[in-house]
Amino acid sequence: MPNKLKENLESNVFVYTSELSPERGADLAKMKATYDLLKGEVTAFNITDNQGANMKMSSLAGSIYIKQNGGEPIFQQTCRDRNRMALESDLLGAAAFGVQNVLTLTGDYISFGDHKHAKAVYDIDSVNLIEIVKGLNAGTDMNGSKLNGHTDFYIGAAVNPESVPLEPQLIKFEKKIIAGCDFFQTQAVFDVNKFSKFYDFYKNFKDIKIIAGIYILKSAKTARYMNKFIPGIYITDEIINELENAADPLKKGIEIAARTAKELKPFVHGIHIMAYGIEDKIPLFLRNMLDI
Amino acid sequence: MIVSKQKELNDILKKIRGSVFIFGCGICSDTSRTGGPKEVEAMSKILNDRNITVEGTYVIDAMCHMQKVRKAVRDNKDVLSKAQSVLVLSCGSGVQSAVSALPENIKVVSGVDTMFLGNIENLSSLKEMCSLCGNCVLNETGGICPVTLCPKGLLNGPCGGMKNYKCEIDENMDCAWVRIYERSIVQNTIEDIKKTAKPKDYSVKKPAATLKFTGSHK
């Protein structure tokens, strides 16, 4: 079965990915509407897994649904809510329905979301999860038992290129590559200079594909909120000032995102667009970025 | 030591039936300020003020020591026989020592919530540094425990939520993996943390575990 994300990345065609978040509820209509809006613009869609530790319909169901509608899902799997056995069985289920991309994540801590009293699982971590997927692709579970039907996942992971300090993050990044990761989607990048330090490190890994995260900011208020409450986000004061002084902050936010993406483009293999609640602005962002 | 925290008084009162005997613990609950001599006396007064008869009190030096608890029950047999409830101001381990030492018909009430294994930073600060996981990784992480000090118990490095050296869940808390990294630089052991750690083996931690010895200790 063709895998648009893998084929494009492996043949060095620049990719665009974005996110589809399943609803808190059993209705798929809203996710479908966003998918229909963006399917012509985006190579593959990350289907989020209880994002921000908020309870939503499963990423497994969302991924299968998008696949059945002709899209290319990236099945997000966090280690927060499921132990190793549940992760393996969901991966097999996804593969059985033709899902071919997975993004292995640790998962935001449980206290960020709407189920603060739940037990956080973290039975394994994201590096171990990559090893597990690699094993499932080779036809065995993590204990070496043979599978009746192997998976064929293109394996993704996350990295935060703006992390301060960066070195411990780079050690983990390298562990993920050794474990068998094929591509990375980065945390949102706001400072291209900081990103270049990360680039200096990863350019040594020739086969690894990097998709840079770009977040479209709506306002200075959103930016300040994210700096305070969203894990691992570093929005610069310059960007916040630009948004603050803009007559149309959303327009400015799109401009900033397009400018950052344009600067990153020569160094990466794709752009991952995050536009929470303003997914309809993604086509405009892309036109800005590509000067169309 | 085992750190504990007193339950809400109303939750304790709701569980008490008839007159009470109070057990305290002179080791951990004393340091936790939940069940040492001072807290046992204070609880006794609170119950008396609410017209609950306190038949007697006794602070055992370690409520987890079942032989000592059995002896205390024998030594206080007459007073205990008048009580309908026994309130235990110690960790859950101590509460169950009392349950197993007392007659089956005596109601045992726990007065505290058991929190964690604590290091005594000083007598005003108790800190969790080990979570009794059963397969220790300290030799691989420079003596700093990521199982306990990282909220996610990560074994292979920091998550993407670490920001400016701090943990994503608390900006006042150092990221355990940044600490491990910094120490590995000083110790020249960075190769240790570059090795991928395997998932933890939870089978070593048996449910309701018992460890038995053969032969004499001395």
Short mmCIF file of C-alpha atoms in Angstrom, two decimals:
data_model
loop_
_atom_site.label_atom_id
_atom_site.label_comp_id
_atom_site.label_asym_id
_atom_site.label_seq_id
_atom_site.Cartn_x
_atom_site.Cartn_y
_atom_site.Cartn_z
CA MET A 1 0.00 0.00 0.00
CA PRO A 2 1.46 3.43 -0.90
CA ASN A 3 2.59 5.71 1.91
CA LYS A 4 2.59 9.32 0.70
CA LEU A 5 4.60 10.65 3.63
CA LYS A 6 7.35 8.06 3.36
CA GLU A 7 7.53 8.22 -0.42
CA ASN A 8 7.84 11.99 -0.45
CA LEU A 9 10.35 12.22 2.37
CA GLU A 10 12.51 9.41 1.04
CA SER A 11 12.57 10.96 -2.43
CA ASN A 12 13.32 14.40 -0.95
CA VAL A 13 9.99 15.95 -1.89
CA PHE A 14 9.26 18.68 0.65
CA VAL A 15 6.27 17.71 2.81
CA TYR A 16 3.64 19.58 4.79
CA THR A 17 1.96 17.98 7.75
CA SER A 18 -0.72 19.28 10.04
CA GLU A 19 -2.89 18.02 12.86
CA LEU A 20 -6.38 16.65 13.16
CA SER A 21 -7.67 16.33 16.69
CA PRO A 22 -10.45 13.84 17.34
CA GLU A 23 -13.36 15.32 19.25
CA ARG A 24 -14.33 14.88 22.86
CA GLY A 25 -17.26 12.81 21.72
CA ALA A 26 -18.22 10.17 19.21
CA ASP A 27 -18.82 12.55 16.30
CA LEU A 28 -16.28 12.54 13.48
CA ALA A 29 -17.92 15.34 11.47
CA LYS A 30 -15.72 18.19 12.67
CA MET A 31 -12.50 16.27 12.07
CA LYS A 32 -13.79 15.34 8.61
CA ALA A 33 -14.58 18.98 7.83
CA THR A 34 -11.02 20.05 8.74
CA TYR A 35 -9.63 17.15 6.74
CA ASP A 36 -11.70 18.11 3.68
CA LEU A 37 -10.53 21.72 4.00
CA LEU A 38 -6.84 20.78 4.09
CA LYS A 39 -6.51 17.53 2.17
CA GLY A 40 -5.33 19.32 -0.97
CA GLU A 41 -2.66 21.26 0.92
CA VAL A 42 -1.14 18.81 3.37
CA THR A 43 0.80 15.57 2.74
CA ALA A 44 -0.12 13.82 5.99
CA PHE A 45 -2.13 14.49 9.13
CA ASN A 46 -1.05 13.84 12.68
CA ILE A 47 -3.99 12.37 14.54
CA THR A 48 -3.44 13.56 18.09
CA ASP A 49 -3.58 11.27 21.10
CA ASN A 50 -5.50 12.90 23.96
CA GLN A 51 -3.53 16.06 23.23
CA GLY A 52 -2.47 18.17 26.16
CA ALA A 53 -3.69 15.28 28.34
CA ASN A 54 -7.29 16.12 27.44
CA MET A 55 -9.58 13.15 26.87
CA LYS A 56 -10.66 12.80 23.23
CA MET A 57 -11.71 10.04 20.88
CA SER A 58 -8.77 7.70 20.32
CA SER A 59 -6.03 8.48 17.86
CA LEU A 60 -6.42 4.89 16.65
CA ALA A 61 -10.03 5.46 15.56
CA GLY A 62 -9.20 8.86 14.07
CA SER A 63 -6.25 7.46 12.13
CA ILE A 64 -8.29 4.60 10.67
CA TYR A 65 -11.06 7.01 9.72
CA ILE A 66 -8.68 9.34 7.86
CA LYS A 67 -7.05 6.38 6.12
CA GLN A 68 -10.46 5.11 5.02
CA ASN A 69 -11.22 8.56 3.61
CA GLY A 70 -8.11 8.51 1.45
CA GLY A 71 -5.84 10.55 3.73
CA GLU A 72 -2.40 9.78 5.09
CA PRO A 73 -2.58 9.64 8.89
CA ILE A 74 0.33 9.87 11.32
CA PHE A 75 -0.89 7.84 14.28
CA GLN A 76 0.29 9.62 17.43
CA GLN A 77 1.01 7.36 20.38
CA THR A 78 1.91 8.77 23.77
CA CYS A 79 3.27 6.70 26.64
CA ARG A 80 1.11 8.56 29.15
CA ASP A 81 -2.13 6.60 28.96
CA ARG A 82 -1.22 3.04 27.98
CA ASN A 83 1.22 0.44 29.18
CA ARG A 84 3.52 -1.45 26.82
CA MET A 85 0.94 -4.14 26.12
CA ALA A 86 -1.81 -1.66 25.22
CA LEU A 87 0.58 0.32 22.99
CA GLU A 88 1.62 -2.81 21.12
CA SER A 89 -1.94 -3.98 20.61
CA ASP A 90 -3.09 -0.55 19.36
CA LEU A 91 -0.16 -0.46 16.94
CA LEU A 92 -1.20 -3.86 15.57
CA GLY A 93 -4.78 -2.64 15.25
CA ALA A 94 -3.70 0.48 13.38
CA ALA A 95 -1.52 -1.55 11.03
CA ALA A 96 -4.34 -3.97 10.33
CA PHE A 97 -6.40 -1.06 8.99
CA GLY A 98 -3.61 0.28 6.78
CA VAL A 99 -2.19 2.99 9.04
CA GLN A 100 1.51 3.24 8.13
CA ASN A 101 2.96 6.20 10.02
CA VAL A 102 3.38 6.50 13.75
CA LEU A 103 4.65 9.35 15.89
CA THR A 104 6.08 8.08 19.17
CA LEU A 105 5.69 10.55 22.04
CA THR A 106 6.20 10.72 25.77
CA GLY A 107 3.01 12.73 26.29
CA ASP A 108 2.33 15.90 28.27
CA TYR A 109 1.94 15.20 31.96
CA ILE A 110 -1.54 14.27 33.17
CA SER A 111 -1.88 17.42 35.31
CA PHE A 112 -2.04 19.66 32.19
CA GLY A 113 -5.34 18.25 31.02
CA ASP A 114 -8.92 17.58 32.02
CA HIS A 115 -8.37 14.24 33.80
CA LYS A 116 -6.01 15.47 36.51
CA HIS A 117 -6.94 12.66 38.91
CA ALA A 118 -6.04 9.88 36.50
CA LYS A 119 -3.01 7.66 36.96
CA ALA A 120 -0.20 8.63 34.57
CA VAL A 121 1.18 5.42 33.06
CA TYR A 122 4.61 6.02 31.43
CA ASP A 123 5.33 2.29 31.62
CA ILE A 124 7.88 2.77 28.83
CA ASP A 125 9.36 5.89 27.26
CA SER A 126 9.45 7.18 23.70
CA VAL A 127 12.86 5.61 22.94
CA ASN A 128 11.61 2.21 24.07
CA LEU A 129 8.45 2.73 22.01
CA ILE A 130 10.52 3.26 18.84
CA GLU A 131 12.34 -0.01 19.57
CA ILE A 132 9.01 -1.74 20.01
CA VAL A 133 7.66 -0.44 16.67
CA LYS A 134 10.90 -1.49 14.99
CA GLY A 135 10.33 -4.98 16.40
CA LEU A 136 6.71 -5.10 15.24
CA ASN A 137 7.91 -4.12 11.76
CA ALA A 138 10.35 -7.04 11.91
CA GLY A 139 7.58 -9.41 12.95
CA THR A 140 8.06 -9.83 16.68
CA ASP A 141 6.59 -8.27 19.79
CA MET A 142 8.85 -6.70 22.42
CA ASN A 143 9.36 -10.08 24.09
CA GLY A 144 10.47 -11.69 20.86
CA SER A 145 7.26 -13.63 20.23
CA LYS A 146 6.52 -14.02 16.56
CA LEU A 147 3.59 -12.01 15.19
CA ASN A 148 0.92 -13.34 12.89
CA GLY A 149 1.31 -10.48 10.44
CA HIS A 150 3.95 -7.82 10.93
CA THR A 151 3.50 -4.05 10.78
CA ASP A 152 5.14 -1.72 8.30
CA PHE A 153 5.34 1.57 10.13
CA TYR A 154 7.31 4.59 9.05
CA ILE A 155 8.52 5.65 12.48
CA GLY A 156 8.48 9.22 13.69
CA ALA A 157 9.47 10.91 16.92
CA ALA A 158 9.55 14.36 18.44
CA VAL A 159 12.47 16.59 19.32
CA ASN A 160 12.62 20.06 20.83
CA PRO A 161 15.31 21.99 18.93
CA GLU A 162 14.95 25.06 21.16
CA SER A 163 15.42 23.16 24.38
CA VAL A 164 17.55 24.92 27.01
CA PRO A 165 19.91 23.22 27.70
CA LEU A 166 20.07 21.51 24.32
CA GLU A 167 22.67 18.80 25.04
CA PRO A 168 20.46 16.37 27.05
CA GLN A 169 17.82 16.69 24.31
CA LEU A 170 20.44 15.84 21.66
CA ILE A 171 21.48 12.72 23.57
CA LYS A 172 17.88 11.55 23.52
CA PHE A 173 17.52 12.55 19.84
CA GLU A 174 20.48 10.32 18.99
CA LYS A 175 19.05 7.45 21.04
CA LYS A 176 15.86 7.73 19.00
CA ILE A 177 17.84 7.52 15.76
CA ILE A 178 19.75 4.47 17.00
CA ALA A 179 16.44 2.91 18.07
CA GLY A 180 15.23 3.11 14.48
CA CYS A 181 13.43 6.41 14.01
CA ASP A 182 12.93 7.47 10.38
CA PHE A 183 11.66 11.02 10.74
CA PHE A 184 11.25 13.74 13.35
CA GLN A 185 8.59 16.34 13.83
CA THR A 186 9.95 19.14 15.97
CA GLN A 187 8.36 21.20 18.69
CA ALA A 188 7.28 24.61 17.39
CA VAL A 189 10.27 26.69 16.29
CA PHE A 190 10.23 30.43 16.89
CA ASP A 191 13.92 31.29 16.84
CA VAL A 192 15.80 30.25 13.70
CA ASN A 193 19.18 31.05 15.28
CA LYS A 194 18.50 28.58 18.05
CA PHE A 195 17.36 26.03 15.47
CA SER A 196 20.67 26.35 13.64
CA LYS A 197 22.51 24.89 16.66
CA PHE A 198 20.27 21.86 16.41
CA TYR A 199 20.90 21.74 12.66
CA ASP A 200 24.66 21.68 13.26
CA PHE A 201 24.10 18.47 15.20
CA TYR A 202 21.58 16.67 13.02
CA LYS A 203 23.19 17.40 9.66
CA ASN A 204 25.57 14.55 10.56
CA PHE A 205 22.69 12.09 10.38
CA LYS A 206 22.16 11.93 6.64
CA ASP A 207 19.18 9.57 6.46
CA ILE A 208 17.06 11.28 9.07
CA LYS A 209 14.19 13.43 7.88
CA ILE A 210 13.34 16.54 9.87
CA ILE A 211 9.95 18.21 9.71
CA ALA A 212 10.10 21.57 11.50
CA GLY A 213 7.17 22.58 13.68
CA ILE A 214 5.57 25.94 12.89
CA TYR A 215 2.91 27.38 15.14
CA ILE A 216 0.57 30.06 13.82
CA LEU A 217 0.02 32.51 16.68
CA LYS A 218 -3.26 34.41 16.94
CA SER A 219 -2.22 37.18 19.31
CA ALA A 220 0.34 38.34 21.85
CA LYS A 221 -1.99 37.05 24.55
CA THR A 222 -1.91 33.53 23.07
CA ALA A 223 1.88 33.73 22.83
CA ARG A 224 2.25 34.72 26.48
CA TYR A 225 -0.20 32.02 27.54
CA MET A 226 1.73 29.40 25.57
CA ASN A 227 5.06 30.49 27.02
CA LYS A 228 3.61 30.04 30.48
CA PHE A 229 1.49 26.93 30.11
CA ILE A 230 2.55 24.87 27.07
CA PRO A 231 5.48 22.58 27.83
CA GLY A 232 8.74 23.25 25.98
CA ILE A 233 7.61 26.41 24.13
CA TYR A 234 9.99 29.37 23.77
CA ILE A 235 8.33 32.33 22.01
CA THR A 236 10.73 35.24 21.75
CA ASP A 237 9.98 38.73 23.09
CA GLU A 238 10.49 40.09 19.56
CA ILE A 239 7.63 37.96 18.23
CA ILE A 240 5.39 38.91 21.14
CA ASN A 241 6.12 42.60 20.50
CA GLU A 242 5.40 42.24 16.80
CA LEU A 243 2.03 40.70 17.59
CA GLU A 244 1.30 43.28 20.27
CA ASN A 245 1.92 46.18 17.89
CA ALA A 246 0.10 44.74 14.90
CA ALA A 247 -3.20 46.21 13.73
CA ASP A 248 -4.30 42.71 12.71
CA PRO A 249 -2.55 40.25 15.07
CA LEU A 250 -3.77 37.13 13.26
CA LYS A 251 -2.49 38.42 9.92
CA LYS A 252 0.81 39.23 11.64
CA GLY A 253 0.87 35.77 13.22
CA ILE A 254 0.51 34.17 9.80
CA GLU A 255 3.27 36.42 8.44
CA ILE A 256 5.63 35.49 11.29
CA ALA A 257 4.91 31.79 10.83
CA ALA A 258 5.46 32.04 7.06
CA ARG A 259 8.68 34.01 7.54
CA THR A 260 10.03 31.44 10.04
CA ALA A 261 9.04 28.52 7.78
CA LYS A 262 10.70 30.16 4.79
CA GLU A 263 13.94 30.62 6.75
CA LEU A 264 13.87 27.00 7.94
CA LYS A 265 12.97 25.47 4.57
CA PRO A 266 16.54 25.02 3.26
CA PHE A 267 17.51 23.06 6.37
CA VAL A 268 14.57 20.68 6.75
CA HIS A 269 12.52 18.16 4.81
CA GLY A 270 9.13 19.47 5.65
CA ILE A 271 6.99 21.79 7.74
CA HIS A 272 4.55 20.68 10.40
CA ILE A 273 1.85 23.31 10.79
CA MET A 274 0.09 23.80 14.10
CA ALA A 275 -2.90 26.12 13.92
CA TYR A 276 -5.22 25.29 16.78
CA GLY A 277 -8.72 26.56 16.11
CA ILE A 278 -7.57 28.44 12.99
CA GLU A 279 -6.96 25.50 10.67
CA ASP A 280 -8.83 27.44 7.98
CA LYS A 281 -5.85 29.84 7.88
CA ILE A 282 -3.40 27.12 6.85
CA PRO A 283 -3.94 27.67 3.09
CA LEU A 284 -3.23 31.39 3.57
CA PHE A 285 -0.10 30.55 5.59
CA LEU A 286 1.11 28.28 2.80
CA ARG A 287 0.54 30.99 0.16
CA ASN A 288 2.48 33.44 2.36
CA MET A 289 5.28 30.96 2.84
CA LEU A 290 5.57 30.10 -0.82
CA ASP A 291 5.03 33.70 -2.05
CA ILE A 292 2.10 32.62 -4.16
CA MET B 1 11.30 7.06 56.59
CA ILE B 2 7.66 6.80 55.58
CA VAL B 3 6.02 10.20 55.26
CA SER B 4 2.38 10.51 56.23
CA LYS B 5 -0.24 13.24 56.40
CA GLN B 6 -3.20 13.44 58.77
CA LYS B 7 -6.58 12.73 57.21
CA GLU B 8 -9.33 15.34 57.43
CA LEU B 9 -10.61 15.25 60.98
CA ASN B 10 -14.22 14.77 59.89
CA ASP B 11 -13.23 11.74 57.82
CA ILE B 12 -11.62 10.23 60.91
CA LEU B 13 -14.58 11.06 63.17
CA LYS B 14 -17.05 9.46 60.74
CA LYS B 15 -15.22 6.14 61.03
CA ILE B 16 -14.88 5.99 64.81
CA ARG B 17 -17.39 3.78 66.63
CA GLY B 18 -17.83 4.06 70.43
CA SER B 19 -14.83 4.64 72.65
CA VAL B 20 -11.30 4.71 71.29
CA PHE B 21 -7.78 3.57 71.98
CA ILE B 22 -5.07 5.48 70.07
CA PHE B 23 -1.83 4.01 68.78
CA GLY B 24 0.98 6.28 67.58
CA CYS B 25 4.34 5.54 65.98
CA GLY B 26 7.47 7.02 67.51
CA ILE B 27 9.61 6.80 64.38
CA CYS B 28 8.19 7.94 61.04
CA SER B 29 4.86 9.36 62.21
CA ASP B 30 6.68 11.32 64.88
CA THR B 31 8.96 12.91 62.25
CA SER B 32 5.96 13.40 59.95
CA ARG B 33 4.18 15.14 62.83
CA THR B 34 1.20 12.85 62.42
CA GLY B 35 1.49 10.25 65.18
CA GLY B 36 4.29 10.93 67.65
CA PRO B 37 3.57 11.52 71.37
CA LYS B 38 2.59 15.14 70.73
CA GLU B 39 0.08 14.35 67.97
CA VAL B 40 -1.39 11.41 69.91
CA GLU B 41 -1.98 13.69 72.87
CA ALA B 42 -3.49 16.39 70.63
CA MET B 43 -5.81 13.85 68.97
CA SER B 44 -6.82 12.55 72.36
CA LYS B 45 -7.86 16.05 73.41
CA ILE B 46 -9.77 16.65 70.15
CA LEU B 47 -11.76 13.44 70.65
CA ASN B 48 -12.41 14.18 74.32
CA ASP B 49 -13.71 17.63 73.35
CA ARG B 50 -16.21 15.88 71.05
CA ASN B 51 -17.33 13.57 73.85
CA ILE B 52 -15.59 10.55 72.42
CA THR B 53 -14.07 8.57 75.27
CA VAL B 54 -10.39 7.85 74.85
CA GLU B 55 -9.71 4.69 76.84
CA GLY B 56 -5.95 4.96 76.49
CA THR B 57 -3.05 5.79 74.20
CA TYR B 58 0.26 4.15 73.37
CA VAL B 59 3.14 5.19 71.13
CA ILE B 60 5.08 2.24 69.75
CA ASP B 61 8.58 3.00 68.49
CA ALA B 62 7.77 1.41 65.13
CA MET B 63 4.20 0.46 64.22
CA CYS B 64 5.50 -1.56 61.26
CA HIS B 65 7.22 -3.95 63.68
CA MET B 66 4.50 -6.55 64.14
CA GLN B 67 6.12 -8.26 67.13
CA LYS B 68 6.28 -4.96 68.98
CA VAL B 69 2.67 -4.21 68.11
CA ARG B 70 1.56 -7.65 69.36
CA LYS B 71 3.44 -7.01 72.61
CA ALA B 72 1.85 -3.58 72.97
CA VAL B 73 -1.58 -5.15 72.47
CA ARG B 74 -0.81 -7.73 75.21
CA ASP B 75 0.56 -5.04 77.58
CA ASN B 76 -2.53 -2.87 77.10
CA LYS B 77 -5.03 -5.73 77.02
CA ASP B 78 -7.26 -4.46 79.83
CA VAL B 79 -7.61 -0.92 78.51
CA LEU B 80 -7.98 -2.12 74.93
CA SER B 81 -10.80 -4.46 75.93
CA LYS B 82 -12.92 -1.39 76.83
CA ALA B 83 -12.47 0.27 73.42
CA GLN B 84 -14.77 -0.30 70.46
CA SER B 85 -12.39 1.41 68.01
CA VAL B 86 -8.62 1.66 67.71
CA LEU B 87 -7.32 4.76 65.96
CA VAL B 88 -3.86 4.28 64.46
CA LEU B 89 -1.80 7.36 63.69
CA SER B 90 0.83 5.70 61.52
CA CYS B 91 1.38 4.68 57.93
CA GLY B 92 -0.79 2.03 56.28
CA SER B 93 1.77 -0.57 57.19
CA GLY B 94 1.34 0.22 60.89
CA VAL B 95 -2.43 0.23 60.61
CA GLN B 96 -2.28 -3.31 59.32
CA SER B 97 0.09 -4.39 62.08
CA ALA B 98 -2.68 -3.30 64.46
CA VAL B 99 -5.35 -5.12 62.44
CA SER B 100 -3.43 -8.37 62.61
CA ALA B 101 -2.58 -8.00 66.33
CA LEU B 102 -6.07 -7.06 67.53
CA PRO B 103 -9.17 -9.27 67.85
CA GLU B 104 -11.16 -9.45 64.63
CA ASN B 105 -14.16 -7.60 66.13
CA ILE B 106 -12.20 -4.43 66.97
CA LYS B 107 -12.67 -1.65 64.46
CA VAL B 108 -9.30 -0.21 63.40
CA VAL B 109 -9.39 3.33 61.99
CA SER B 110 -6.52 4.85 60.05
CA GLY B 111 -5.89 8.47 60.94
CA VAL B 112 -3.36 9.33 58.25
CA ASP B 113 -2.67 9.00 54.54
CA THR B 114 0.64 7.35 53.68
CA MET B 115 2.52 9.53 51.22
CA PHE B 116 6.03 8.45 50.28
CA LEU B 117 9.45 7.22 51.31
CA GLY B 118 11.10 10.43 52.45
CA ASN B 119 14.58 11.72 53.00
CA ILE B 120 14.85 14.02 56.00
CA GLU B 121 16.39 17.20 54.51
CA ASN B 122 15.94 18.68 57.96
CA LEU B 123 13.20 18.26 60.55
CA SER B 124 11.01 20.73 58.66
CA SER B 125 11.47 19.24 55.20
CA LEU B 126 10.87 15.69 54.03
CA LYS B 127 11.65 14.89 50.41
CA GLU B 128 10.86 11.94 48.18
CA MET B 129 14.02 10.71 46.43
CA CYS B 130 13.39 6.97 46.03
CA SER B 131 10.14 5.32 45.00
CA LEU B 132 10.96 1.74 45.97
CA CYS B 133 10.72 0.56 42.36
CA GLY B 134 12.51 -2.72 42.91
CA ASN B 135 15.15 -2.39 40.18
CA CYS B 136 17.43 0.48 40.95
CA VAL B 137 18.92 2.54 38.11
CA LEU B 138 21.11 4.80 40.25
CA ASN B 139 24.32 3.18 39.00
CA GLU B 140 23.36 4.17 35.47
CA THR B 141 22.21 7.69 36.24
CA GLY B 142 24.99 9.05 38.40
CA GLY B 143 23.14 8.51 41.65
CA ILE B 144 20.15 10.70 40.78
CA CYS B 145 16.85 8.84 40.48
CA PRO B 146 14.80 9.66 37.35
CA VAL B 147 12.15 7.14 38.38
CA THR B 148 11.28 9.41 41.31
CA LEU B 149 12.54 12.87 40.40
CA CYS B 150 11.12 12.88 36.86
CA PRO B 151 7.30 12.88 37.12
CA LYS B 152 7.19 10.61 34.08
CA GLY B 153 9.89 8.29 35.42
CA LEU B 154 11.76 8.56 32.11
CA LEU B 155 14.85 6.39 31.73
CA ASN B 156 16.33 7.74 28.50
CA GLY B 157 16.58 11.48 28.88
CA PRO B 158 14.39 14.55 29.28
CA CYS B 159 11.01 14.96 27.64
CA GLY B 160 10.35 17.84 25.26
CA GLY B 161 8.57 19.72 28.02
CA MET B 162 11.73 20.58 29.95
CA LYS B 163 12.24 24.33 29.79
CA ASN B 164 15.18 26.41 30.98
CA TYR B 165 16.49 23.51 33.11
CA LYS B 166 13.12 23.07 34.84
CA CYS B 167 10.43 20.39 34.82
CA GLU B 168 7.30 20.94 32.73
CA ILE B 169 5.04 20.36 35.72
CA ASP B 170 6.76 22.79 38.10
CA GLU B 171 8.97 25.70 37.13
CA ASN B 172 10.61 25.54 40.55
CA MET B 173 11.64 21.91 40.13
CA ASP B 174 14.90 21.01 38.38
CA CYS B 175 14.56 18.62 35.45
CA ALA B 176 15.96 15.34 36.78
CA TRP B 177 17.59 14.59 33.42
CA VAL B 178 19.33 17.94 33.28
CA ARG B 179 20.76 17.20 36.73
CA ILE B 180 21.81 13.72 35.59
CA TYR B 181 23.43 15.22 32.48
CA GLU B 182 25.27 17.93 34.42
CA ARG B 183 26.60 15.41 36.92
CA SER B 184 27.70 13.07 34.15
CA ILE B 185 29.84 15.90 32.72
CA VAL B 186 31.58 16.43 36.06
CA GLN B 187 31.98 12.70 36.61
CA ASN B 188 33.06 12.03 33.02
CA THR B 189 30.37 9.37 32.70
CA ILE B 190 28.37 10.77 29.79
CA GLU B 191 28.76 7.45 27.94
CA ASP B 192 26.64 5.83 30.66
CA ILE B 193 23.65 8.04 29.91
CA LYS B 194 24.10 7.68 26.16
CA LYS B 195 23.28 3.98 26.49
CA THR B 196 19.61 3.23 25.89
CA ALA B 197 17.90 1.93 29.00
CA LYS B 198 15.53 -0.98 28.53
CA PRO B 199 11.99 -0.76 29.89
CA LYS B 200 11.78 -1.49 33.59
CA ASP B 201 11.05 -5.02 34.69
CA TYR B 202 7.96 -4.76 36.88
CA SER B 203 7.89 -8.50 37.46
CA VAL B 204 10.58 -8.09 40.13
CA LYS B 205 8.03 -6.26 42.23
CA LYS B 206 5.70 -9.01 43.36
CA PRO B 207 2.20 -8.08 44.48
CA ALA B 208 1.87 -8.19 48.30
CA ALA B 209 5.52 -9.22 48.48
CA THR B 210 7.10 -11.12 51.36
CA LEU B 211 10.84 -11.55 51.80
CA LYS B 212 11.80 -14.51 53.96
CA PHE B 213 15.27 -15.30 55.31
CA THR B 214 16.73 -18.62 56.23
CA GLY B 215 19.23 -18.88 59.07
CA SER B 216 19.95 -16.43 61.82
CA HIS B 217 20.74 -12.74 61.26
CA LYS B 218 23.21 -12.51 64.13
#
